[in-house]
Short mmCIF file of C-alpha atoms (C1' of nucleotides) in Angstrom, two decimals:
data_model
loop_
_atom_site.label_atom_id
_atom_site.label_comp_id
_atom_site.label_asym_id
_atom_site.label_seq_id
_atom_site.Cartn_x
_atom_site.Cartn_y
_atom_site.Cartn_z
CA UNK A 7 10.89 22.89 -38.28
CA UNK A 8 11.42 19.01 -37.48
CA UNK A 9 8.53 17.24 -36.65
CA UNK A 10 7.61 14.84 -33.13
CA UNK A 11 9.24 11.18 -34.14
CA UNK A 12 8.58 8.01 -32.98
CA UNK A 13 5.52 8.75 -31.34
CA UNK A 14 4.90 4.73 -31.81
CA UNK A 15 7.69 3.18 -30.80
CA UNK A 16 9.91 2.66 -28.27
CA UNK A 17 11.41 4.43 -25.45
CA UNK A 18 8.35 6.58 -23.84
CA UNK A 19 6.22 3.33 -23.93
CA UNK A 20 9.14 1.40 -22.65
CA UNK A 21 9.01 3.39 -19.59
CA UNK A 22 5.32 3.64 -18.84
CA UNK A 23 5.46 -0.54 -19.04
CA UNK A 24 7.79 -0.77 -16.65
CA UNK A 25 6.58 1.74 -14.56
CA UNK A 26 2.89 0.79 -15.03
CA UNK A 27 4.08 -2.75 -13.65
CA UNK A 28 6.15 -1.18 -10.74
CA UNK A 29 4.06 1.22 -9.64
CA UNK A 30 1.05 -1.21 -9.65
CA UNK A 31 3.27 -4.05 -8.16
CA UNK A 32 4.66 -1.59 -5.25
CA UNK A 33 3.27 1.90 -4.74
CA UNK A 34 4.79 4.92 -5.51
CA UNK A 35 7.36 5.40 -2.56
CA UNK A 36 8.52 1.84 -2.77
CA UNK A 37 9.34 2.35 -6.68
CA UNK A 38 12.59 3.81 -7.43
CA UNK A 39 13.01 5.94 -10.72
CA UNK A 40 16.01 4.13 -11.25
CA UNK A 41 13.96 0.84 -10.80
CA UNK A 42 12.14 1.93 -13.53
CA UNK A 43 14.77 2.80 -15.93
CA UNK A 44 16.65 -0.64 -14.81
CA UNK A 45 13.86 -2.75 -16.05
CA UNK A 46 13.04 -0.57 -19.19
CA UNK A 47 16.92 -0.71 -20.03
CA UNK A 48 16.54 2.60 -20.70
CA UNK A 49 18.71 5.86 -19.01
CA UNK A 50 18.07 7.21 -16.14
CA UNK A 51 17.54 11.15 -17.30
CA UNK A 52 15.25 9.87 -20.15
CA UNK A 53 12.72 9.22 -17.13
CA UNK A 54 12.72 12.93 -16.66
CA UNK A 55 13.13 13.92 -20.51
CA UNK A 56 9.51 12.32 -21.42
CA UNK A 57 8.02 12.85 -18.08
CA UNK A 58 9.18 15.66 -15.98
CA UNK A 59 9.19 13.53 -12.86
CA UNK A 60 8.33 10.91 -10.96
CA UNK A 61 5.45 11.70 -10.23
CA UNK A 62 4.65 13.22 -13.34
CA UNK A 63 4.79 9.42 -14.46
CA UNK A 64 2.64 8.02 -11.78
CA UNK A 65 -0.34 10.04 -12.47
CA UNK A 66 -0.24 9.08 -16.12
CA UNK A 67 -0.21 5.65 -15.14
CA UNK A 68 -2.74 5.63 -12.42
CA UNK A 69 -4.77 7.64 -14.64
CA UNK A 70 -4.35 4.65 -16.95
CA UNK A 71 -5.09 1.96 -14.79
CA UNK A 72 -8.23 3.86 -13.13
CA UNK A 73 -9.38 4.49 -16.78
CA UNK A 74 -9.07 0.89 -17.35
CA UNK A 75 -11.21 0.37 -13.83
CA UNK A 76 -13.83 2.67 -14.85
CA UNK A 77 -14.07 1.41 -18.69
CA UNK A 78 -17.75 0.43 -19.35
CA UNK A 79 -18.46 1.35 -16.07
CA UNK A 80 -20.44 4.26 -16.55
CA UNK A 81 -22.01 2.70 -19.50
CA UNK A 82 -23.02 -0.29 -17.73
CA UNK A 83 -24.59 1.32 -14.36
CA UNK A 84 -26.18 3.88 -16.92
CA UNK A 85 -27.43 1.52 -19.25
CA UNK A 86 -32.02 1.80 -18.60
CA UNK A 87 -32.01 -1.31 -20.80
CA UNK A 88 -30.42 -3.96 -18.09
CA UNK A 89 -31.85 -4.91 -14.97
CA UNK A 90 -29.95 -4.93 -11.70
CA UNK A 91 -29.02 -8.33 -11.75
CA UNK A 92 -27.68 -8.50 -15.48
CA UNK A 93 -25.62 -5.41 -14.33
CA UNK A 94 -24.13 -7.46 -11.49
CA UNK A 95 -24.15 -10.11 -13.77
CA UNK A 96 -21.91 -8.16 -16.20
CA UNK A 97 -20.06 -6.16 -13.61
CA UNK A 98 -18.43 -9.63 -12.19
CA UNK A 99 -17.60 -10.95 -15.91
CA UNK A 100 -16.09 -8.01 -17.14
CA UNK A 101 -13.97 -7.15 -13.67
CA UNK A 102 -13.11 -10.54 -13.09
CA UNK A 103 -11.32 -10.99 -16.48
CA UNK A 104 -9.64 -7.95 -16.29
CA UNK A 105 -8.34 -8.96 -12.89
CA UNK A 106 -7.27 -12.35 -14.18
CA UNK A 107 -5.40 -10.31 -16.70
CA UNK A 108 -3.64 -7.79 -14.70
CA UNK A 109 -3.78 -9.25 -11.53
CA UNK A 110 -1.65 -6.18 -9.70
CA UNK A 111 -4.67 -3.64 -10.48
CA UNK A 112 -6.91 -4.80 -7.68
CA UNK A 113 -4.51 -4.00 -5.03
CA UNK A 114 -3.91 -0.66 -6.76
CA UNK A 115 -7.05 0.32 -7.21
CA UNK A 116 -7.70 -0.19 -3.41
CA UNK A 117 -4.86 1.74 -2.47
CA UNK A 118 -5.56 4.43 -4.74
CA UNK A 119 -8.83 4.97 -3.06
CA UNK A 120 -7.72 3.94 0.44
CA UNK A 121 -5.33 6.70 -0.50
CA UNK A 122 -7.85 9.48 -1.41
CA UNK A 123 -9.00 9.59 2.06
CA UNK A 124 -5.73 12.04 2.72
CA UNK A 125 -4.98 13.09 -0.62
CA UNK A 126 -8.15 13.81 -1.80
CA UNK A 127 -8.58 15.01 -5.32
CA UNK A 128 -8.71 11.75 -6.69
CA UNK A 129 -12.16 10.76 -6.09
CA UNK A 130 -13.98 13.92 -7.43
CA UNK A 131 -17.01 13.36 -9.76
CA UNK A 132 -16.97 11.76 -12.88
CA UNK A 133 -18.78 10.60 -15.50
CA UNK A 134 -19.70 7.37 -13.31
CA UNK A 135 -21.25 9.56 -10.75
CA UNK A 136 -24.34 9.71 -12.79
CA UNK A 137 -25.02 6.38 -14.33
CA UNK A 138 -24.11 4.84 -10.69
CA UNK A 139 -27.43 7.27 -9.54
CA UNK A 140 -29.37 5.45 -12.03
CA UNK A 141 -27.99 1.95 -10.60
CA UNK A 142 -28.80 3.50 -6.93
CA UNK A 143 -32.27 4.62 -8.43
CA UNK A 144 -32.89 1.18 -9.46
CA UNK A 145 -32.35 -0.58 -6.26
CA UNK A 146 -34.29 1.73 -4.72
CA UNK A 147 -37.17 1.04 -7.02
CA UNK A 148 -36.71 -2.80 -6.11
CA UNK A 149 -36.88 -1.50 -2.45
CA UNK A 150 -40.13 0.13 -3.18
CA UNK A 151 -41.86 -3.00 -4.82
CA UNK A 152 -41.03 -5.17 -2.21
CA UNK A 153 -39.24 -7.34 -4.23
CA UNK A 154 -36.11 -6.97 -2.24
CA UNK A 155 -35.26 -6.15 1.69
CA UNK A 156 -34.58 -2.55 2.31
CA UNK A 157 -30.87 -2.04 2.35
CA UNK A 158 -28.81 1.15 2.14
CA UNK A 159 -27.56 1.06 -1.62
CA UNK A 160 -24.16 1.49 -0.30
CA UNK A 161 -24.00 -1.73 1.02
CA UNK A 162 -24.86 -3.69 -1.79
CA UNK A 163 -21.94 -1.77 -3.56
CA UNK A 164 -19.64 -2.55 -1.11
CA UNK A 165 -20.67 -6.08 -1.06
CA UNK A 166 -20.23 -6.52 -4.79
CA UNK A 167 -17.09 -5.24 -5.06
CA UNK A 168 -15.91 -6.79 -2.00
CA UNK A 169 -16.80 -9.95 -3.58
CA UNK A 170 -15.35 -9.48 -7.00
CA UNK A 171 -11.66 -7.27 -5.88
CA UNK A 172 -11.39 -8.94 -2.53
CA UNK A 173 -10.20 -12.35 -3.23
CA UNK A 174 -7.55 -11.19 -5.73
CA UNK A 175 -5.86 -8.92 -2.90
CA UNK A 176 -5.96 -11.61 -0.42
CA UNK A 177 -4.81 -13.86 -3.25
CA UNK A 178 -1.48 -14.74 -1.49
CA UNK A 179 -3.14 -15.77 1.39
CA UNK A 180 -5.55 -18.17 -0.57
CA UNK A 181 -2.67 -19.67 -2.17
CA UNK A 182 -0.79 -20.63 0.90
CA UNK A 183 -3.22 -22.04 3.42
CA UNK A 184 -5.66 -22.87 0.92
CA UNK A 185 -3.09 -25.24 -1.17
CA UNK A 186 -4.75 -23.38 -4.14
CA UNK A 187 -1.94 -23.47 -7.05
CA UNK A 188 -1.92 -20.60 -9.88
CA UNK A 189 -4.20 -22.85 -12.08
CA UNK A 190 -6.32 -23.05 -9.66
CA UNK A 191 -6.54 -19.82 -7.87
CA UNK A 192 -7.90 -18.39 -11.65
CA UNK A 193 -10.23 -21.17 -11.94
CA UNK A 194 -11.56 -20.41 -8.58
CA UNK A 195 -11.81 -16.56 -9.83
CA UNK A 196 -14.05 -17.64 -13.13
CA UNK A 197 -16.28 -19.36 -11.32
CA UNK A 198 -16.96 -16.57 -9.24
CA UNK A 199 -18.18 -14.74 -12.37
CA UNK A 200 -21.20 -17.08 -12.04
CA UNK A 201 -21.41 -17.36 -8.07
CA UNK A 202 -21.53 -13.59 -7.13
CA UNK A 203 -24.61 -12.67 -8.98
CA UNK A 204 -26.04 -15.71 -7.35
CA UNK A 205 -24.89 -14.87 -4.43
CA UNK A 206 -26.00 -11.02 -4.60
CA UNK A 207 -29.28 -12.15 -5.27
CA UNK A 208 -29.85 -14.53 -2.59
CA UNK A 209 -28.45 -11.66 -0.51
CA UNK A 210 -31.04 -8.98 -1.44
CA UNK A 211 -34.10 -11.30 -2.02
CA UNK A 212 -37.18 -11.64 0.32
CA UNK P 28 24.82 -3.82 38.68
CA UNK P 29 21.61 -1.52 37.37
CA UNK P 30 18.70 -3.59 36.36
CA UNK P 31 16.25 -2.20 33.50
CA UNK P 32 14.26 0.46 34.19
CA UNK P 33 11.18 2.40 33.06
CA UNK P 34 9.55 -0.71 31.52
CA UNK P 35 6.66 0.48 31.68
CA UNK P 36 7.26 4.19 30.39
CA UNK P 37 7.35 6.95 28.07
CA UNK P 38 10.02 7.19 25.29
CA UNK P 39 10.19 3.33 23.78
CA UNK P 40 6.09 3.44 23.89
CA UNK P 41 5.89 6.89 22.75
CA UNK P 42 8.06 5.96 19.47
CA UNK P 43 5.60 2.67 18.87
CA UNK P 44 1.88 4.55 19.37
CA UNK P 45 3.35 7.59 16.76
CA UNK P 46 4.88 4.42 14.33
CA UNK P 47 2.14 1.99 15.12
CA UNK P 48 -0.17 5.01 13.66
CA UNK P 49 2.30 6.18 10.84
CA UNK P 50 3.20 2.46 9.46
CA UNK P 51 -0.35 1.64 10.03
CA UNK P 52 -1.77 4.20 7.76
CA UNK P 53 1.17 4.80 5.10
CA UNK P 54 2.98 1.58 4.86
CA UNK P 55 6.59 1.16 5.67
CA UNK P 56 8.56 3.07 2.59
CA UNK P 57 6.16 5.93 2.90
CA UNK P 58 6.92 6.25 6.46
CA UNK P 59 9.65 8.18 7.61
CA UNK P 60 12.27 8.02 10.60
CA UNK P 61 12.13 11.27 11.04
CA UNK P 62 8.63 11.70 10.96
CA UNK P 63 7.89 9.03 13.42
CA UNK P 64 10.81 10.65 15.45
CA UNK P 65 8.78 13.93 15.39
CA UNK P 66 5.18 12.60 15.78
CA UNK P 67 6.28 11.46 18.65
CA UNK P 68 8.22 14.08 20.09
CA UNK P 69 11.52 12.48 20.80
CA UNK P 70 15.07 12.51 19.21
CA UNK P 71 15.53 10.60 15.92
CA UNK P 72 18.39 8.71 17.42
CA UNK P 73 16.56 6.89 20.05
CA UNK P 74 14.47 4.89 17.30
CA UNK P 75 17.76 3.39 16.51
CA UNK P 76 18.55 3.40 20.29
CA UNK P 77 15.17 1.42 21.46
CA UNK P 78 14.71 -0.91 17.91
CA UNK P 79 18.17 -1.07 16.19
CA UNK P 80 16.63 -0.07 12.82
CA UNK P 81 13.58 0.95 10.65
CA UNK P 82 12.39 -2.50 9.76
CA UNK P 83 13.04 -3.40 13.68
CA UNK P 84 10.05 -1.54 14.43
CA UNK P 85 8.26 -1.91 11.22
CA UNK P 86 8.44 -5.80 12.11
CA UNK P 87 7.29 -5.12 15.72
CA UNK P 88 4.39 -3.56 14.82
CA UNK P 89 3.45 -5.56 12.52
CA UNK P 90 3.57 -8.46 14.77
CA UNK P 91 1.47 -6.68 16.89
CA UNK P 92 -1.04 -5.45 14.19
CA UNK P 93 -1.32 -9.06 12.89
CA UNK P 94 -2.00 -10.47 16.75
CA UNK P 95 -4.28 -8.26 17.37
CA UNK P 96 -5.98 -9.46 13.82
CA UNK P 97 -5.22 -13.01 14.99
CA UNK P 98 -6.51 -12.34 18.37
CA UNK P 99 -9.49 -14.89 19.26
CA UNK P 100 -9.33 -16.18 15.64
CA UNK P 101 -7.99 -19.47 16.25
CA UNK P 102 -9.96 -20.42 19.32
CA UNK P 103 -13.05 -18.64 17.87
CA UNK P 104 -12.30 -20.84 14.70
CA UNK P 105 -11.33 -23.80 16.36
CA UNK P 106 -14.40 -24.06 19.05
CA UNK P 107 -16.33 -27.29 18.66
CA UNK P 108 -19.03 -25.90 20.70
CA UNK P 109 -20.33 -23.45 17.89
CA UNK P 110 -22.03 -24.17 14.74
CA UNK P 111 -20.50 -22.41 11.18
CA UNK P 112 -23.00 -19.91 11.52
CA UNK P 113 -22.51 -18.80 15.05
CA UNK P 114 -18.70 -18.76 14.38
CA UNK P 115 -19.77 -16.25 11.06
CA UNK P 116 -21.91 -14.21 13.72
CA UNK P 117 -18.91 -14.02 16.05
CA UNK P 118 -16.46 -12.85 13.67
CA UNK P 119 -18.56 -10.34 12.13
CA UNK P 120 -18.97 -8.88 15.49
CA UNK P 121 -15.51 -9.11 16.96
CA UNK P 122 -13.89 -7.57 13.62
CA UNK P 123 -15.58 -5.18 12.88
CA UNK P 124 -15.81 -3.30 16.26
CA UNK P 125 -11.84 -3.93 16.25
CA UNK P 126 -11.79 -2.41 12.66
CA UNK P 127 -14.14 0.66 14.14
CA UNK P 128 -11.75 1.40 16.85
CA UNK P 129 -8.73 0.74 14.81
CA UNK P 130 -9.40 2.28 10.94
CA UNK P 131 -6.09 1.96 9.43
CA UNK P 132 -5.65 -1.99 10.36
CA UNK P 133 -7.87 -3.34 7.79
CA UNK P 134 -5.10 -1.89 4.84
CA UNK P 135 -2.81 -2.70 6.77
CA UNK P 136 -3.82 -6.42 6.56
CA UNK P 137 -4.68 -6.45 3.15
CA UNK P 138 -1.32 -4.56 2.57
CA UNK P 139 0.54 -7.34 4.66
CA UNK P 140 -1.35 -9.83 2.84
CA UNK P 141 -0.65 -8.98 -0.27
CA UNK P 142 2.78 -8.08 0.47
CA UNK P 143 3.27 -11.65 1.10
CA UNK P 144 3.06 -12.36 -2.40
CA UNK P 145 6.62 -11.61 -3.32
CA UNK P 146 7.96 -11.16 0.35
CA UNK P 147 7.09 -14.59 1.74
CA UNK P 148 7.78 -15.54 5.49
CA UNK P 149 5.12 -13.56 6.56
CA UNK P 150 2.53 -16.51 6.03
CA UNK P 151 4.06 -19.15 7.63
CA UNK P 152 1.46 -21.50 9.14
CA UNK P 153 0.65 -20.53 12.80
CA UNK P 154 -1.56 -20.84 15.53
CA UNK P 155 -4.87 -20.28 13.44
CA UNK P 156 -4.07 -23.01 11.11
CA UNK P 157 -5.26 -25.82 12.57
CA UNK P 158 -8.20 -24.51 13.78
CA UNK P 159 -8.95 -23.18 10.76
CA UNK P 160 -8.96 -26.56 9.85
CA UNK P 161 -12.12 -27.49 11.82
CA UNK P 162 -13.76 -24.40 10.54
CA UNK P 163 -13.50 -25.87 6.88
CA UNK P 164 -14.37 -29.50 8.36
CA UNK P 165 -17.70 -28.10 9.31
CA UNK P 166 -18.52 -26.20 6.55
CA UNK P 167 -17.61 -29.64 4.23
CA UNK P 168 -19.95 -31.45 6.67
CA UNK P 169 -22.60 -28.97 5.94
CA UNK P 170 -22.21 -30.13 2.10
CA UNK P 171 -22.11 -33.42 2.73
CA UNK P 172 -25.77 -33.14 4.71
CA UNK P 173 -26.72 -31.12 2.09
CA UNK P 174 -27.43 -28.42 4.23
CA UNK P 175 -25.86 -26.16 1.90
CA UNK P 176 -24.66 -26.16 -1.65
CA UNK P 177 -21.57 -27.63 -2.37
CA UNK P 178 -18.67 -25.14 -2.35
CA UNK P 179 -15.07 -24.08 -2.17
CA UNK P 180 -14.50 -23.30 1.23
CA UNK P 181 -12.03 -20.87 -0.32
CA UNK P 182 -15.23 -18.84 -1.88
CA UNK P 183 -16.73 -18.70 1.86
CA UNK P 184 -13.14 -17.31 3.69
CA UNK P 185 -13.08 -14.60 0.82
CA UNK P 186 -16.49 -13.89 1.27
CA UNK P 187 -16.40 -13.68 4.77
CA UNK P 188 -13.45 -11.65 4.99
CA UNK P 189 -14.40 -9.38 2.10
CA UNK P 190 -17.50 -8.66 2.99
CA UNK P 191 -16.14 -7.80 6.80
CA UNK P 192 -12.85 -6.25 5.66
CA UNK P 193 -13.58 -4.88 2.15
CA UNK P 194 -15.78 -1.66 3.36
CA UNK P 195 -13.69 -0.51 5.74
CA UNK P 196 -10.69 -0.04 3.04
CA UNK P 197 -12.98 1.75 0.58
CA UNK P 198 -14.32 4.07 3.01
CA UNK P 199 -13.26 7.28 1.24
CA UNK P 200 -15.26 6.23 -1.74
CA UNK P 201 -18.20 5.53 0.23
CA UNK P 202 -17.99 8.57 2.02
CA UNK P 203 -17.65 10.86 -1.01
CA UNK P 204 -19.87 9.06 -3.34
CA UNK P 205 -22.41 8.09 -1.07
CA UNK P 206 -22.43 11.19 0.64
CA UNK P 207 -21.64 8.84 3.95
CA UNK P 208 -20.11 11.00 6.57
CA UNK P 209 -18.16 9.67 9.13
CA UNK P 210 -20.60 8.70 11.59
CA UNK P 211 -23.11 7.39 8.99
CA UNK P 212 -20.29 4.96 8.20
CA UNK P 213 -19.80 3.81 11.73
CA UNK P 214 -23.34 3.08 12.30
CA UNK P 215 -23.13 1.43 8.17
CA UNK P 216 -20.82 -0.72 10.12
CA UNK P 217 -22.20 -1.93 12.78
CA UNK P 218 -25.60 -2.69 10.70
CA UNK P 219 -23.04 -5.42 8.86
CA UNK P 220 -22.84 -7.00 12.11
CA UNK P 221 -26.00 -7.98 11.89
CA UNK P 222 -26.30 -8.26 7.88
CA UNK P 223 -23.38 -10.27 6.92
CA UNK P 224 -24.01 -13.98 8.90
CA UNK P 225 -27.56 -13.12 7.36
CA UNK P 226 -26.05 -12.80 4.15
CA UNK P 227 -23.62 -15.85 4.03
CA UNK P 228 -26.54 -17.80 5.09
CA UNK P 229 -28.69 -16.83 2.35
CA UNK P 230 -25.63 -17.23 -0.21
CA UNK P 231 -25.04 -20.64 1.20
CA UNK P 232 -28.24 -22.23 1.68
CA UNK P 233 -30.06 -24.54 -0.41
"C1'" DA T 11 26.16 19.08 -46.90
"C1'" DA T 12 24.97 22.01 -43.24
"C1'" DT T 13 21.61 23.27 -39.93
"C1'" DT T 14 18.87 22.56 -36.37
"C1'" DA T 15 16.40 19.15 -33.43
"C1'" DA T 16 15.38 15.09 -30.97
"C1'" DG T 17 16.78 11.60 -28.30
"C1'" DT T 18 20.35 9.31 -25.22
"C1'" DT T 19 24.02 9.07 -22.37
"C1'" DA T 20 27.43 9.44 -17.99
"C1'" DA T 21 27.92 12.27 -14.70
"C1'" DA T 22 26.90 15.40 -10.99
"C1'" DC T 23 24.11 17.86 -7.37
"C1'" DA T 24 20.78 18.12 -3.64
"C1'" DA T 25 17.95 16.74 -1.02
"C1'" DA T 26 16.05 13.14 1.69
"C1'" DT T 27 17.26 9.45 4.77
"C1'" DG T 28 18.44 5.31 7.77
"C1'" DA T 29 21.74 5.16 11.08
"C1'" DT T 30 25.76 6.04 13.99
"C1'" DT T 31 28.83 8.40 17.02
"C1'" DA T 32 30.43 11.01 20.92
"C1'" DA T 33 29.26 13.52 24.61
"C1'" DA T 34 26.25 15.13 27.94
"C1'" DA T 35 22.25 14.67 30.79
"C1'" DA T 36 19.76 11.86 33.92
"C1'" DA T 37 18.49 8.01 37.12
"C1'" DA T 38 20.38 3.86 39.79
"C1'" DG T 39 23.32 1.27 42.28
"C1'" DT T 40 27.17 1.73 46.19
"C1'" DA C 14 29.44 11.66 47.47
"C1'" DC C 15 30.93 8.42 43.91
"C1'" DT C 16 30.62 5.46 40.14
"C1'" DT C 17 28.36 3.48 36.80
"C1'" DT C 18 24.78 2.61 34.10
"C1'" DT C 19 20.90 4.04 30.82
"C1'" DT C 20 18.59 7.75 28.25
"C1'" DT C 21 18.76 11.85 25.64
"C1'" DT C 22 20.94 15.12 22.35
"C1'" DA C 23 23.46 17.25 18.81
"C1'" DA C 24 25.98 16.53 15.07
"C1'" DT C 25 27.89 13.62 11.40
"C1'" DC C 26 28.28 10.01 7.94
"C1'" DA C 27 27.08 7.33 4.34
"C1'" DT C 28 23.44 6.07 1.33
"C1'" DT C 29 19.65 6.46 -1.28
"C1'" DT C 30 17.04 9.32 -4.45
"C1'" DG C 31 15.21 12.54 -7.51
"C1'" DT C 32 16.91 15.55 -10.95
"C1'" DT C 33 19.22 18.37 -13.95
"C1'" DT C 34 23.07 19.44 -16.78
"C1'" DA C 35 26.33 19.63 -20.74
"C1'" DA C 36 28.38 17.05 -23.92
"C1'" DC C 37 27.75 13.58 -27.71
"C1'" DT C 38 24.64 11.04 -31.11
"C1'" DT C 39 21.38 10.15 -34.25
"C1'" DA C 40 17.51 11.48 -37.13
"C1'" DA C 41 15.16 15.18 -39.62
"C1'" DT C 42 14.58 19.39 -42.77
"C1'" DT C 43 16.54 22.95 -45.67
#
DNA sequence: AATTAAGTTAAACAAATGATTAAAAAAAGT
DNA sequence: ACTTTTTTTAATCATTTGTTTAACTTAATT
């Protein structure tokens, strides 16, 4: 009986890499199987051979992208050693670096969240839920201690995520309209790693 | 020679309404012509009769959505009577109301901007460009007067847009994870009309 | 070397999809 | 009433697209 071979190597991984790029960039419907095949230099049938279907491949990519997005989130939010501001700072640093490396990821995430409005199953409870509650409780405590203004934690979540993710999503607009080139854009995003925590602090404090 | 008839009425408008809903909700590739036909209760061929092609119809919808987005933007930004904070306040009020009424518009806008990264032609200079410069100059002046911290105007643009638009885009996440129902969500967005200007002010001030 | 399994390929299939056609129905003009 | 134009319909076309098949090649196992 032959055993599985080529576990590390090429074909399967090549397909995934091309698919990741295309799905992340253009979404599910706009990405065609033949495009993935061509992009990865493999025969069309191999997509189905390795991944059963386009949807199956997409699910894997989505899972990986989401894992990449969630990675560290649970631990960070759940860490009882760090205060709210330290968490925000770490969050901004981690994700902005992640998004600079993988610039299509923000739009993919946004699309995935948005689609969850219709195709629900994606936003199930997961390992981040419990730790997010710890973070939310830290905020509530600050409010109770009158250290920050009374505010619904969802506002803070929205603001943090918006300030971190949104500029990447409207990158093309900034680049065209504000005459920012790619390099300057990256510099600006790096600046935001420091600015966002400060901004949020100013927003919250009494 | 017969003249054009039925200018106001049904068929053409019905197609546009259904198409607007679908395109705005699901984007171009995922929206099928037969779906538009069914949704609007018309014969499939009428789509091509009135709009030549799916792409033609999409372009019209996009133009309208963008017009709806840009409407007032130019006048508001260009208004020399209003100071920066007054503009931000008006902006938040106007767009949040717009997005509450038309909840799929934010995602459509974000998608359109993002796609412009590849398919450039959409983000051409338009009537908003000149007036945006007026706004940017007002910011620069505040910086020069030491009234606000030195900051690249693109940061402020990003932050304003992010704070206004982003919560709508991640609505599904907030609803599921933060146990916010549709009504509470709308209330929260209304709250933001007042909060966003205050937040931005705190962020900017020395 | 012979056998078995895994990987790859070109071709084809079936369904989906955007678009067109030709004929009919409805509306407008004369 | 008759003609012309506009609108609508059902059927069909031509591609595109996801998937499958069957043959072929390569690699592993005995």
